[in-house]
Tab-separated table of C-alpha atoms and ligand atoms in Angstrom:
chain	number	residue	atom	x	y	z
N	1	MET	CA	-8.428	-19.450	6.126
N	2	PHE	CA	-7.535	-16.370	4.554
N	3	LYS	CA	-4.492	-16.184	6.470
N	4	ARG	CA	-3.333	-19.827	6.073
N	5	ASN	CA	-3.732	-19.686	2.202
N	6	LEU	CA	-1.917	-16.597	1.761
N	7	PHE	CA	1.330	-18.291	2.891
N	8	LEU	CA	2.038	-19.026	-0.525
N	9	VAL	CA	2.322	-15.381	-1.226
N	10	LEU	CA	3.799	-14.560	2.072
N	11	ALA	CA	6.595	-17.113	1.472
N	12	ILE	CA	8.164	-14.553	-0.879
N	13	LEU	CA	7.897	-11.839	1.511
N	14	THR	CA	9.717	-13.731	4.209
N	15	LEU	CA	12.633	-13.909	1.935
N	16	LEU	CA	12.752	-10.190	1.721
N	17	SER	CA	14.232	-8.137	4.720
N	18	ALA	CA	12.372	-4.838	5.220
N	19	PRO	CA	14.762	-2.545	3.216
N	20	THR	CA	14.950	1.015	4.549
N	21	LEU	CA	17.924	3.116	3.372
N	22	ALA	CA	19.745	5.045	5.762
N	23	GLN	CA	17.678	8.022	6.557
N	24	LYS	CA	19.155	11.528	6.988
N	25	SER	CA	19.231	12.937	10.368
N	26	ASP	CA	17.909	16.281	9.995
N	27	GLY	CA	14.043	16.752	9.732
N	28	THR	CA	11.143	15.715	11.279
N	29	LYS	CA	10.518	11.940	12.440
N	30	PHE	CA	6.788	10.719	11.461
N	31	THR	CA	4.975	7.641	12.608
N	32	VAL	CA	2.160	6.298	10.190
N	33	ARG	CA	-0.127	3.768	11.396
N	34	ILE	CA	-2.520	1.784	9.040
N	35	GLU	CA	-5.334	0.300	10.894
N	36	ASN	CA	-7.984	-2.393	9.668
N	37	ILE	CA	-11.113	-1.098	11.430
N	38	SER	CA	-13.494	-3.037	9.253
N	39	SER	CA	-16.041	-5.080	10.977
N	40	PRO	CA	-14.826	-8.307	12.636
N	41	ASP	CA	-18.255	-9.969	11.354
N	42	GLY	CA	-16.612	-9.639	7.939
N	43	GLN	CA	-18.154	-8.489	4.469
N	44	THR	CA	-20.923	-10.141	3.065
N	45	ALA	CA	-20.512	-11.975	-0.559
N	46	SER	CA	-23.500	-12.178	-3.102
N	47	SER	CA	-24.004	-15.921	-1.635
N	48	GLY	CA	-24.228	-14.720	1.763
N	49	ASP	CA	-20.900	-16.048	2.990
N	50	LYS	CA	-18.716	-13.791	5.042
N	51	TRP	CA	-14.964	-12.832	4.262
N	52	PRO	CA	-12.702	-10.457	6.210
N	53	PHE	CA	-11.313	-7.322	4.575
N	54	ALA	CA	-7.586	-7.336	4.840
N	55	LEU	CA	-4.797	-5.312	3.433
N	56	SER	CA	-1.685	-6.783	2.049
N	57	PRO	CA	1.939	-6.018	3.069
N	58	GLY	CA	2.823	-2.982	1.218
N	59	LEU	CA	5.574	-0.287	0.504
N	60	TRP	CA	5.961	3.580	1.334
N	61	VAL	CA	8.065	6.132	-0.447
N	62	VAL	CA	9.161	9.571	0.878
N	63	HIS	CA	10.223	11.634	-1.868
N	64	GLU	CA	11.023	15.056	-3.273
N	65	ARG	CA	9.893	14.438	-6.823
N	66	GLU	CA	7.130	12.290	-8.217
N	67	VAL	CA	8.222	8.749	-8.089
N	68	ARG	CA	5.766	7.360	-10.671
N	69	LEU	CA	4.675	4.074	-8.804
N	70	PHE	CA	1.558	4.338	-11.043
N	71	ARG	CA	0.032	6.607	-13.387
N	72	GLU	CA	-3.743	6.606	-14.173
N	73	GLY	CA	-4.388	5.752	-17.831
N	74	ASN	CA	-1.195	3.884	-18.242
N	75	PRO	CA	-0.566	-0.074	-17.830
N	76	ALA	CA	0.681	-1.346	-14.462
N	77	VAL	CA	4.433	-1.302	-14.724
N	78	ASN	CA	7.670	-1.563	-12.571
N	79	GLY	CA	6.554	-4.042	-10.025
N	80	LEU	CA	3.024	-2.581	-9.518
N	81	GLU	CA	1.367	-5.564	-10.827
N	82	ALA	CA	3.136	-8.019	-7.917
N	83	GLN	CA	1.854	-5.538	-5.590
N	84	ALA	CA	-1.444	-5.248	-6.636
N	85	GLU	CA	-2.274	-8.796	-7.514
N	86	ASP	CA	-0.382	-10.566	-4.762
N	87	GLY	CA	0.468	-8.117	-2.119
N	88	ASN	CA	4.446	-8.190	-2.863
N	89	PRO	CA	6.100	-4.951	-2.602
N	90	GLY	CA	9.368	-6.585	-3.504
N	91	GLU	CA	9.380	-5.758	-7.229
N	92	ILE	CA	8.706	-2.193	-6.733
N	93	ILE	CA	11.305	-1.930	-4.162
N	94	LYS	CA	13.969	-3.330	-6.596
N	95	VAL	CA	13.240	-0.642	-9.190
N	96	LEU	CA	13.607	2.189	-6.481
N	97	GLU	CA	16.758	0.887	-4.980
N	98	ALA	CA	18.187	0.697	-8.707
N	99	ARG	CA	17.341	4.626	-8.668
N	100	GLY	CA	19.310	5.204	-5.482
N	101	HIS	CA	18.170	7.445	-2.809
N	102	LYS	CA	19.677	10.845	-3.932
N	103	GLY	CA	20.206	11.885	-7.557
N	104	ALA	CA	18.163	12.843	-10.743
N	105	HIS	CA	14.838	11.973	-8.729
N	106	GLY	CA	15.595	13.935	-5.753
N	107	GLU	CA	16.046	12.701	-2.346
N	108	MET	CA	14.035	9.407	-1.731
N	109	LEU	CA	13.664	7.105	1.168
N	110	HIS	CA	11.521	3.897	0.933
N	111	GLY	CA	10.773	0.886	2.927
N	112	VAL	CA	8.346	-2.089	3.283
N	113	PHE	CA	5.900	-2.522	6.021
N	114	ASN	CA	4.968	-6.240	5.945
N	115	THR	CA	4.688	-7.333	9.828
N	116	PRO	CA	1.551	-6.467	11.546
N	117	VAL	CA	2.039	-4.656	14.930
N	118	GLY	CA	2.256	-7.319	17.627
N	119	ALA	CA	3.007	-10.137	14.990
N	120	SER	CA	6.428	-12.207	14.770
N	121	GLY	CA	6.387	-12.376	10.743
N	122	PRO	CA	4.997	-10.901	7.842
N	123	GLY	CA	1.041	-11.228	7.019
N	124	PRO	CA	-1.838	-9.347	5.916
N	125	ILE	CA	-3.727	-7.211	8.532
N	126	GLY	CA	-7.266	-8.325	9.014
N	127	PRO	CA	-9.910	-6.754	11.224
N	128	GLY	CA	-8.231	-5.012	14.213
N	129	GLY	CA	-4.860	-5.398	12.721
N	130	ALA	CA	-2.217	-2.567	12.058
N	131	TYR	CA	0.776	-1.948	10.370
N	132	GLU	CA	3.213	0.879	11.411
N	133	PHE	CA	6.334	2.624	9.959
N	134	THR	CA	8.513	5.554	10.706
N	135	PHE	CA	10.760	7.819	8.681
N	136	THR	CA	12.587	11.048	8.939
N	137	ALA	CA	11.499	13.959	6.340
N	138	LYS	CA	12.417	17.416	5.894
N	139	PRO	CA	9.832	20.177	4.121
N	140	GLY	CA	9.413	19.641	0.475
N	141	MET	CA	8.869	16.081	0.759
N	142	ARG	CA	5.835	13.846	-0.053
N	143	LEU	CA	4.700	10.481	1.141
N	144	SER	CA	3.420	7.679	-1.170
N	145	VAL	CA	2.116	4.538	-0.060
N	146	LEU	CA	0.818	1.255	-1.676
N	147	THR	CA	-1.175	-1.533	-0.051
N	148	MET	CA	-3.499	-4.051	-1.669
N	149	PHE	CA	-6.839	-4.655	-1.110
N	150	GLY	CA	-6.307	-8.294	0.177
N	151	GLN	CA	-9.140	-10.151	-1.452
N	152	SER	CA	-9.177	-8.733	-4.737
N	153	ASN	CA	-7.583	-9.424	-8.039
N	154	ASP	CA	-5.551	-6.354	-8.760
N	155	TRP	CA	-6.956	-3.508	-6.458
N	156	PHE	CA	-4.716	-1.264	-4.466
N	157	TYR	CA	-4.789	1.657	-2.347
N	158	ALA	CA	-2.700	4.764	-2.823
N	159	PRO	CA	-2.907	8.454	-2.511
N	160	LYS	CA	-2.655	10.505	-5.690
N	161	ARG	CA	0.386	9.917	-7.566
N	162	GLN	CA	2.312	13.263	-6.627
N	163	GLY	CA	2.051	11.675	-2.918
N	164	ILE	CA	1.010	13.607	0.273
N	165	ASP	CA	2.616	16.823	1.256
N	166	LEU	CA	4.422	16.072	4.616
N	167	PHE	CA	4.821	19.826	5.355
N	168	THR	CA	2.619	22.996	4.824
N	169	ASN	CA	4.445	26.104	5.033
N	170	GLY	CA	7.015	24.195	7.100
N	171	LYS	CA	4.625	22.709	9.550
N	172	ALA	CA	4.731	18.995	9.808
N	173	LEU	CA	1.435	16.963	8.728
N	174	GLY	CA	-0.229	15.059	11.615
N	175	GLY	CA	-3.831	13.443	11.978
N	176	ASP	CA	-6.075	11.283	10.037
N	177	ILE	CA	-4.947	11.159	6.514
N	178	THR	CA	-7.361	8.210	5.269
N	179	ALA	CA	-9.112	10.672	3.127
N	180	GLU	CA	-6.052	11.060	0.871
N	181	PHE	CA	-6.240	7.147	-0.239
N	182	THR	CA	-8.186	5.963	-3.234
N	183	LEU	CA	-9.049	2.641	-4.444
N	184	PHE	CA	-7.307	1.818	-7.693
N	185	ASP	CA	-7.576	-1.156	-10.106
N	186	ALA	CA	-4.225	-1.893	-11.636
N	187	GLY	CA	-5.894	-3.356	-15.054
N	188	ALA	CA	-3.635	-6.053	-14.846
N	189	GLU	CA	-6.009	-8.904	-13.955
N	190	VAL	CA	-9.730	-9.513	-14.708
N	191	ASN	CA	-11.849	-8.809	-11.595
N	192	GLU	CA	-13.961	-11.550	-9.624
N	193	GLU	CA	-16.158	-10.956	-6.958
N	194	PRO	CA	-14.192	-9.424	-3.863
N	195	GLY	CA	-13.662	-12.132	-1.062
N	196	VAL	CA	-14.879	-15.074	-3.287
N	197	GLY	CA	-12.812	-14.956	-6.494
N	198	MET	CA	-10.817	-18.218	-7.253
N	199	ASN	CA	-7.885	-16.209	-8.800
N	200	GLN	CA	-7.257	-14.144	-5.472
N	201	ALA	CA	-4.658	-14.169	-3.217
N	202	PRO	CA	-6.227	-16.571	-0.383
N	203	ARG	CA	-7.508	-19.013	-2.710
N	204	GLN	CA	-5.409	-18.854	-6.040
N	205	LYS	CA	-2.635	-21.615	-6.776
N	206	GLY	CA	0.219	-19.009	-6.685
N	207	PRO	CA	1.280	-15.593	-7.426
N	208	ASN	CA	0.353	-14.127	-10.917
N	209	THR	CA	-2.607	-16.576	-11.178
N	210	GLY	CA	-5.587	-15.144	-12.975
N	211	SER	CA	-6.865	-13.779	-16.622
N	212	ALA	CA	-4.777	-11.107	-17.821
N	213	GLU	CA	-6.870	-7.906	-18.285
N	214	ASN	CA	-4.461	-5.856	-20.495
N	215	GLY	CA	-5.978	-2.633	-18.834
N	216	LYS	CA	-4.704	0.475	-17.554
N	217	VAL	CA	-4.523	1.834	-13.804
N	218	HIS	CA	-7.859	3.329	-13.064
N	219	ALA	CA	-10.001	4.523	-9.941
N	220	ALA	CA	-11.956	1.432	-8.989
N	221	ARG	CA	-15.092	3.648	-9.152
N	222	ASP	CA	-17.110	0.655	-10.252
N	223	SER	CA	-16.678	-1.118	-7.119
N	224	ALA	CA	-18.982	-0.817	-4.074
N	225	PHE	CA	-15.752	-0.493	-1.794
N	226	PHE	CA	-14.694	2.726	-3.713
N	227	THR	CA	-16.697	4.742	-1.402
N	228	LYS	CA	-16.043	2.776	1.694
N	229	THR	CA	-12.453	3.488	2.432
N	230	GLY	CA	-13.124	5.312	5.712
N	231	GLN	CA	-15.296	2.493	7.012
N	232	LEU	CA	-12.461	-0.136	6.086
N	233	PHE	CA	-9.178	1.221	7.339
N	234	ARG	CA	-7.445	4.374	8.994
N	235	VAL	CA	-4.512	6.080	8.213
N	236	THR	CA	-2.991	8.335	10.765
N	237	ILE	CA	0.373	10.232	10.695
N	238	THR	CA	2.165	11.612	13.760
N	239	PRO	CA	4.978	13.781	13.803
N	240	SER	CA	7.339	13.708	16.654
N	241	THR	CA	7.513	16.739	18.580
N	242	GLU	CA	11.297	16.585	18.855
N	243	MET	CA	13.532	17.351	16.051
N	244	ALA	CA	15.560	14.410	15.004
N	245	SER	CA	19.315	15.272	16.179
N	246	LYS	CA	21.454	16.945	13.679
Z	1	LIG	CA1	-8.634	-5.415	-12.545
Z	2	LIG	CA1	-4.572	-13.421	-9.138
């Protein structure tokens, strides 16, 4: 049911290609895997009903300077609302493309992940599902990622706003980076109970449906899910042992 009803949202995404700017050839190639490791039995609502934890399509950015996808204490801007409420990364991508991939913001690469590994088209990842993406980066660059907590009103996961350092003393980052991710509330839509709210992506009539919150981006510390990230999904990063060709 979750998958079927998310069709409305995903109809938008099917119109998007996965825009990845041409990447520089020097640097280290990284593969990132986001895997939904939540229970296939689902999460339990207050009614006792079960619902699957899912992550939405999202985006990644590799950058030298801060890209300001969001800032705690400030309202959601520059497309964050569409990502956080409807799992649609397209609006943020438009903003990033307008900035260009080299300039005042430093060097920047970005892309969308919207097709689960093994799937033929865009969709969320439920229990057992995964997204993967690759990029080539050089020392000094950092990784930012956004993905929506699928059955919420406006919750998203992201690392701290400065991004994740991809190199330490020139050594490429590798391993489990799940702990870098925090659950945020975009402050854009009033929260309902996760998994059952009528204004959440699987059940709402269309994108951008729900009561406006007029709030600020903040860590979702009041959610029972805030401390459960490591039980719900795992993010790993693997640097290629071979240097990309010059
Ligand atoms: Ca909210
Ligand atoms: Ca909504």
